[in-house]
Amino acid sequence: MSKKFLAALAVLCILCLAGCSNYQSGYMAVGFVRSNTSRSGRMSFISFEGTQVLTMRYEDDGEGTIRYSAKLGSGSASVYYDCGEGKTLLFAVRGGDNLQGSGGQLKEGAVYIVVETDGACEDGEFRFEIE
């Protein structure tokens, strides 16, 4: 086999293993619990700093929305979603906040929820459900 063929095969294998998402999780956490299904996602923690990506699917014909709740003891975070049209701010939360709401304009396909902290956060809980 030629070296070019082996190099191309290696690149293809790496791309397949990396997945199709444009987003990656990277964080430092204590007491971190995460669950994720095709229609909902949840994360809670004692301490968290970084980025967490939850992947869901919207499979209905019409437009959908994301129902969410967020609680944060200290720190601040921004939550974005992307359903194929780029990363869009869903909401921001600060220490002491306890939010509930819905938003986003979903279309059929993959939905990425991206939670990004601005430094260390404590005593947090985020819940998301596709409607």
Short mmCIF file of C-alpha atoms in Angstrom, two decimals:
data_model
loop_
_atom_site.label_atom_id
_atom_site.label_comp_id
_atom_site.label_asym_id
_atom_site.label_seq_id
_atom_site.Cartn_x
_atom_site.Cartn_y
_atom_site.Cartn_z
CA MET A 1 0.00 0.00 0.00
CA SER A 2 1.19 3.47 -0.77
CA LYS A 3 1.99 6.02 1.93
CA LYS A 4 -0.61 8.43 0.51
CA PHE A 5 -3.33 5.80 0.77
CA LEU A 6 -2.40 4.97 4.39
CA ALA A 7 -2.31 8.68 5.29
CA ALA A 8 -5.75 9.23 3.75
CA LEU A 9 -7.11 6.19 5.57
CA ALA A 10 -5.70 7.47 8.88
CA VAL A 11 -7.31 10.90 8.37
CA LEU A 12 -10.65 9.26 7.53
CA CYS A 13 -10.50 7.13 10.70
CA ILE A 14 -9.72 10.17 12.83
CA LEU A 15 -12.66 12.09 11.34
CA CYS A 16 -15.02 9.17 11.98
CA LEU A 17 -13.90 8.86 15.59
CA ALA A 18 -14.17 12.60 16.20
CA GLY A 19 -17.88 12.69 15.28
CA CYS A 20 -19.79 15.35 13.42
CA SER A 21 -20.34 17.95 16.14
CA ASN A 22 -18.71 21.36 15.92
CA TYR A 23 -18.77 21.55 19.73
CA GLN A 24 -16.72 19.80 22.37
CA SER A 25 -17.08 19.59 26.14
CA GLY A 26 -14.13 20.55 28.28
CA TYR A 27 -14.38 21.31 31.97
CA MET A 28 -13.17 20.90 35.54
CA ALA A 29 -15.91 19.84 37.94
CA VAL A 30 -16.69 18.51 41.41
CA GLY A 31 -19.89 16.61 42.13
CA PHE A 32 -20.90 16.71 38.46
CA VAL A 33 -23.90 14.69 37.26
CA ARG A 34 -25.07 14.73 33.64
CA SER A 35 -27.84 12.93 31.78
CA ASN A 36 -28.78 13.28 28.14
CA THR A 37 -31.46 11.66 25.98
CA SER A 38 -32.67 12.48 22.48
CA ARG A 39 -35.33 14.88 23.87
CA SER A 40 -33.88 16.15 27.17
CA GLY A 41 -30.71 16.96 29.03
CA ARG A 42 -29.71 17.78 32.58
CA MET A 43 -26.56 18.73 34.44
CA SER A 44 -25.96 19.54 38.09
CA PHE A 45 -22.77 20.21 40.02
CA ILE A 46 -21.16 21.45 43.20
CA SER A 47 -18.44 23.22 41.21
CA PHE A 48 -18.05 23.56 37.43
CA GLU A 49 -15.81 25.58 35.13
CA GLY A 50 -15.73 25.18 31.36
CA THR A 51 -18.06 24.00 28.58
CA GLN A 52 -20.63 21.20 28.52
CA VAL A 53 -22.39 20.17 25.29
CA LEU A 54 -25.70 18.27 25.33
CA THR A 55 -26.89 16.76 22.04
CA MET A 56 -30.56 16.16 21.28
CA ARG A 57 -32.78 15.68 18.22
CA TYR A 58 -35.88 17.51 17.12
CA GLU A 59 -37.93 15.23 14.87
CA ASP A 60 -41.27 16.97 14.40
CA ASP A 61 -42.50 18.72 11.24
CA GLY A 62 -43.22 22.19 12.69
CA GLU A 63 -41.01 24.51 14.67
CA GLY A 64 -40.05 23.49 18.18
CA THR A 65 -38.71 25.21 21.26
CA ILE A 66 -36.47 24.41 24.21
CA ARG A 67 -38.00 24.50 27.67
CA TYR A 68 -35.35 25.16 30.31
CA SER A 69 -34.70 25.79 33.98
CA ALA A 70 -31.45 26.99 35.50
CA LYS A 71 -30.24 27.60 39.04
CA LEU A 72 -26.82 28.89 39.99
CA GLY A 73 -25.45 29.59 43.48
CA SER A 74 -22.44 31.66 42.35
CA GLY A 75 -20.65 32.56 39.14
CA SER A 76 -22.18 33.16 35.72
CA ALA A 77 -22.85 31.14 32.59
CA SER A 78 -24.23 31.58 29.09
CA VAL A 79 -26.33 28.91 27.39
CA TYR A 80 -26.44 28.64 23.60
CA TYR A 81 -28.24 26.38 21.15
CA ASP A 82 -27.51 25.38 17.58
CA CYS A 83 -29.87 23.50 15.29
CA GLY A 84 -27.89 23.99 12.10
CA GLU A 85 -27.99 27.76 11.82
CA GLY A 86 -25.10 28.68 14.12
CA LYS A 87 -24.64 29.17 17.83
CA THR A 88 -27.37 31.41 19.27
CA LEU A 89 -27.74 32.68 22.84
CA LEU A 90 -30.67 31.01 24.62
CA PHE A 91 -30.18 32.67 28.04
CA ALA A 92 -27.59 33.83 30.58
CA VAL A 93 -27.64 33.04 34.29
CA ARG A 94 -25.82 34.57 37.29
CA GLY A 95 -25.25 33.52 40.87
CA GLY A 96 -28.49 33.63 42.86
CA ASP A 97 -30.69 33.28 39.76
CA ASN A 98 -33.39 30.63 39.47
CA LEU A 99 -34.75 30.81 35.91
CA GLN A 100 -37.49 29.01 34.00
CA GLY A 101 -38.56 29.65 30.47
CA SER A 102 -38.56 28.52 26.87
CA GLY A 103 -36.99 29.75 23.70
CA GLY A 104 -35.23 28.95 20.50
CA GLN A 105 -36.59 28.17 17.08
CA LEU A 106 -35.85 24.56 16.28
CA LYS A 107 -36.06 22.79 12.98
CA GLU A 108 -35.80 19.07 12.34
CA GLY A 109 -32.40 17.52 13.10
CA ALA A 110 -29.63 17.69 15.68
CA VAL A 111 -29.87 20.27 18.46
CA TYR A 112 -26.77 21.20 20.45
CA ILE A 113 -27.11 22.90 23.84
CA VAL A 114 -23.83 24.52 24.89
CA VAL A 115 -23.37 25.64 28.52
CA GLU A 116 -20.33 27.92 28.91
CA THR A 117 -19.22 29.34 32.25
CA ASP A 118 -17.38 32.61 32.80
CA GLY A 119 -14.97 31.20 35.37
CA ALA A 120 -15.87 28.89 38.24
CA CYS A 121 -19.53 28.36 39.13
CA GLU A 122 -20.98 26.66 42.20
CA ASP A 123 -24.20 24.92 43.19
CA GLY A 124 -25.75 24.73 39.74
CA GLU A 125 -28.48 22.82 37.96
CA PHE A 126 -29.56 23.10 34.32
CA ARG A 127 -32.47 21.22 32.69
CA PHE A 128 -33.52 21.24 29.04
CA GLU A 129 -36.41 19.62 27.19
CA ILE A 130 -37.37 19.83 23.53
CA GLU A 131 -41.04 20.62 22.90
#
